[in-house]
Amino acid sequence: MRVTIHPKNISGNIYAPASKSSMQRSCAAALIRKGKSIIHNYGISNDDKAALSIIQSLGATVEYEENSLLVISNGFPFSPLGEGGINCGESGLSIRMFTPIAALSNQSINI
């Protein structure tokens, strides 16, 4: 069997999602900042989902837009939502990073 390969040009765009640690740090920064923050090319790992859940538990609003997230936060002091506390899942970075941030609240929060 003979195969002939002819060179061709390939073009297009590739958008890599953020690393887990940069996505979680972006979520923390968006939570602390008062106002709107846009996170482009966000990640979808379980750790990223945990970080998004945490900032929502601490009062931020997250809206999914095309290839980006819009995070709206009232900043400090945080207003935790409900009695469920925050769940970091199995994310070591989230528990190390969000525990001191949650401690800024004047309310009791289960982690």
mmCIF file of C-alpha atoms in Angstrom:
data_model
loop_
_atom_site.group_PDB
_atom_site.id
_atom_site.type_symbol
_atom_site.label_atom_id
_atom_site.label_comp_id
_atom_site.label_asym_id
_atom_site.label_seq_id
_atom_site.Cartn_x
_atom_site.Cartn_y
_atom_site.Cartn_z
ATOM 1 C CA MET A 1 0.000 0.000 0.000
ATOM 2 C CA ARG A 2 1.334 3.418 -0.937
ATOM 3 C CA VAL A 3 0.120 6.619 0.623
ATOM 4 C CA THR A 4 0.987 10.076 -0.653
ATOM 5 C CA ILE A 5 0.734 13.004 1.703
ATOM 6 C CA HIS A 6 0.434 16.475 0.232
ATOM 7 C CA PRO A 7 1.239 19.535 2.367
ATOM 8 C CA LYS A 8 -1.695 21.791 3.225
ATOM 9 C CA ASN A 9 -2.153 24.934 5.255
ATOM 10 C CA ILE A 10 -4.214 24.681 8.405
ATOM 11 C CA SER A 11 -5.709 27.742 9.996
ATOM 12 C CA GLY A 12 -7.998 28.556 12.879
ATOM 13 C CA ASN A 13 -8.040 29.598 16.507
ATOM 14 C CA ILE A 14 -7.582 27.489 19.589
ATOM 15 C CA TYR A 15 -8.637 28.831 22.974
ATOM 16 C CA ALA A 16 -7.276 26.921 25.925
ATOM 17 C CA PRO A 17 -9.241 27.160 29.166
ATOM 18 C CA ALA A 18 -7.564 28.732 32.165
ATOM 19 C CA SER A 19 -5.537 26.560 34.489
ATOM 20 C CA LYS A 20 -7.365 25.434 37.611
ATOM 21 C CA SER A 21 -5.294 27.639 39.897
ATOM 22 C CA SER A 22 -5.649 30.781 37.776
ATOM 23 C CA MET A 23 -9.399 30.244 37.447
ATOM 24 C CA GLN A 24 -9.814 29.858 41.217
ATOM 25 C CA ARG A 25 -7.699 32.949 41.851
ATOM 26 C CA SER A 26 -9.796 34.884 39.327
ATOM 27 C CA CYS A 27 -12.954 33.845 41.180
ATOM 28 C CA ALA A 28 -11.477 35.010 44.497
ATOM 29 C CA ALA A 29 -10.436 38.355 43.009
ATOM 30 C CA ALA A 30 -13.886 38.829 41.448
ATOM 31 C CA LEU A 31 -15.526 38.102 44.816
ATOM 32 C CA ILE A 32 -13.389 40.610 46.693
ATOM 33 C CA ARG A 33 -13.791 43.324 44.054
ATOM 34 C CA LYS A 34 -16.981 45.358 44.288
ATOM 35 C CA GLY A 35 -18.700 45.530 40.926
ATOM 36 C CA LYS A 36 -18.561 43.510 37.719
ATOM 37 C CA SER A 37 -15.695 41.258 36.668
ATOM 38 C CA ILE A 38 -15.413 39.298 33.427
ATOM 39 C CA ILE A 39 -13.495 36.025 33.309
ATOM 40 C CA HIS A 40 -12.679 34.941 29.746
ATOM 41 C CA ASN A 41 -11.982 31.332 28.708
ATOM 42 C CA TYR A 42 -12.967 30.026 32.124
ATOM 43 C CA GLY A 43 -12.231 26.472 33.189
ATOM 44 C CA ILE A 44 -14.788 23.749 33.799
ATOM 45 C CA SER A 45 -12.905 21.357 36.100
ATOM 46 C CA ASN A 46 -14.460 20.231 39.387
ATOM 47 C CA ASP A 47 -12.118 22.610 41.247
ATOM 48 C CA ASP A 48 -13.295 25.493 39.057
ATOM 49 C CA LYS A 49 -16.932 24.577 39.667
ATOM 50 C CA ALA A 50 -16.234 24.465 43.417
ATOM 51 C CA ALA A 51 -14.727 27.981 43.291
ATOM 52 C CA LEU A 52 -17.775 29.299 41.420
ATOM 53 C CA SER A 53 -20.084 27.664 43.956
ATOM 54 C CA ILE A 54 -18.098 29.207 46.820
ATOM 55 C CA ILE A 55 -18.273 32.762 45.500
ATOM 56 C CA GLN A 56 -21.999 32.355 44.924
ATOM 57 C CA SER A 57 -22.366 31.069 48.500
ATOM 58 C CA LEU A 58 -20.582 34.221 49.660
ATOM 59 C CA GLY A 59 -23.037 36.477 47.805
ATOM 60 C CA ALA A 60 -21.634 36.919 44.291
ATOM 61 C CA THR A 61 -23.800 36.460 41.209
ATOM 62 C CA VAL A 62 -22.384 34.487 38.283
ATOM 63 C CA GLU A 63 -23.812 34.812 34.781
ATOM 64 C CA TYR A 64 -22.629 32.592 31.940
ATOM 65 C CA GLU A 65 -22.056 34.400 28.678
ATOM 66 C CA GLU A 66 -20.500 33.236 25.426
ATOM 67 C CA ASN A 67 -16.904 32.169 26.291
ATOM 68 C CA SER A 68 -16.899 34.250 29.484
ATOM 69 C CA LEU A 69 -18.328 34.595 32.960
ATOM 70 C CA LEU A 70 -19.757 37.772 34.412
ATOM 71 C CA VAL A 71 -19.265 37.931 38.174
ATOM 72 C CA ILE A 72 -21.129 40.623 40.092
ATOM 73 C CA SER A 73 -20.105 41.112 43.707
ATOM 74 C CA ASN A 74 -20.851 43.605 46.449
ATOM 75 C CA GLY A 75 -17.326 43.073 47.753
ATOM 76 C CA PHE A 76 -16.536 43.175 51.445
ATOM 77 C CA PRO A 77 -18.354 42.586 53.787
ATOM 78 C CA PHE A 78 -19.657 39.362 52.308
ATOM 79 C CA SER A 79 -23.241 38.273 52.748
ATOM 80 C CA PRO A 80 -23.289 34.470 52.860
ATOM 81 C CA LEU A 81 -26.407 32.953 51.353
ATOM 82 C CA GLY A 82 -28.288 30.343 53.341
ATOM 83 C CA GLU A 83 -27.167 27.996 56.080
ATOM 84 C CA GLY A 84 -25.289 25.494 53.903
ATOM 85 C CA GLY A 85 -21.867 27.067 54.269
ATOM 86 C CA ILE A 86 -19.267 26.655 51.547
ATOM 87 C CA ASN A 87 -18.138 23.392 49.995
ATOM 88 C CA CYS A 88 -14.617 23.273 48.579
ATOM 89 C CA GLY A 89 -15.040 19.726 47.294
ATOM 90 C CA GLU A 90 -11.622 18.141 46.907
ATOM 91 C CA SER A 91 -9.921 21.393 45.940
ATOM 92 C CA GLY A 92 -6.944 22.031 48.188
ATOM 93 C CA LEU A 93 -6.305 25.479 46.712
ATOM 94 C CA SER A 94 -9.927 26.532 47.259
ATOM 95 C CA ILE A 95 -9.946 25.583 50.927
ATOM 96 C CA ARG A 96 -6.599 27.321 51.508
ATOM 97 C CA MET A 97 -7.629 30.437 49.629
ATOM 98 C CA PHE A 98 -11.318 30.874 50.481
ATOM 99 C CA THR A 99 -11.091 30.065 54.215
ATOM 100 C CA PRO A 100 -9.347 33.359 55.108
ATOM 101 C CA ILE A 101 -11.608 35.238 52.681
ATOM 102 C CA ALA A 102 -14.721 33.738 54.307
ATOM 103 C CA ALA A 103 -13.290 34.649 57.731
ATOM 104 C CA LEU A 104 -13.679 38.319 56.751
ATOM 105 C CA SER A 105 -17.451 37.890 57.069
ATOM 106 C CA ASN A 106 -19.081 38.945 60.307
ATOM 107 C CA GLN A 107 -21.306 35.849 60.150
ATOM 108 C CA SER A 108 -20.602 32.246 61.072
ATOM 109 C CA ILE A 109 -19.789 30.132 58.002
ATOM 110 C CA ASN A 110 -19.342 26.346 57.847
ATOM 111 C CA ILE A 111 -16.532 25.212 55.556
#
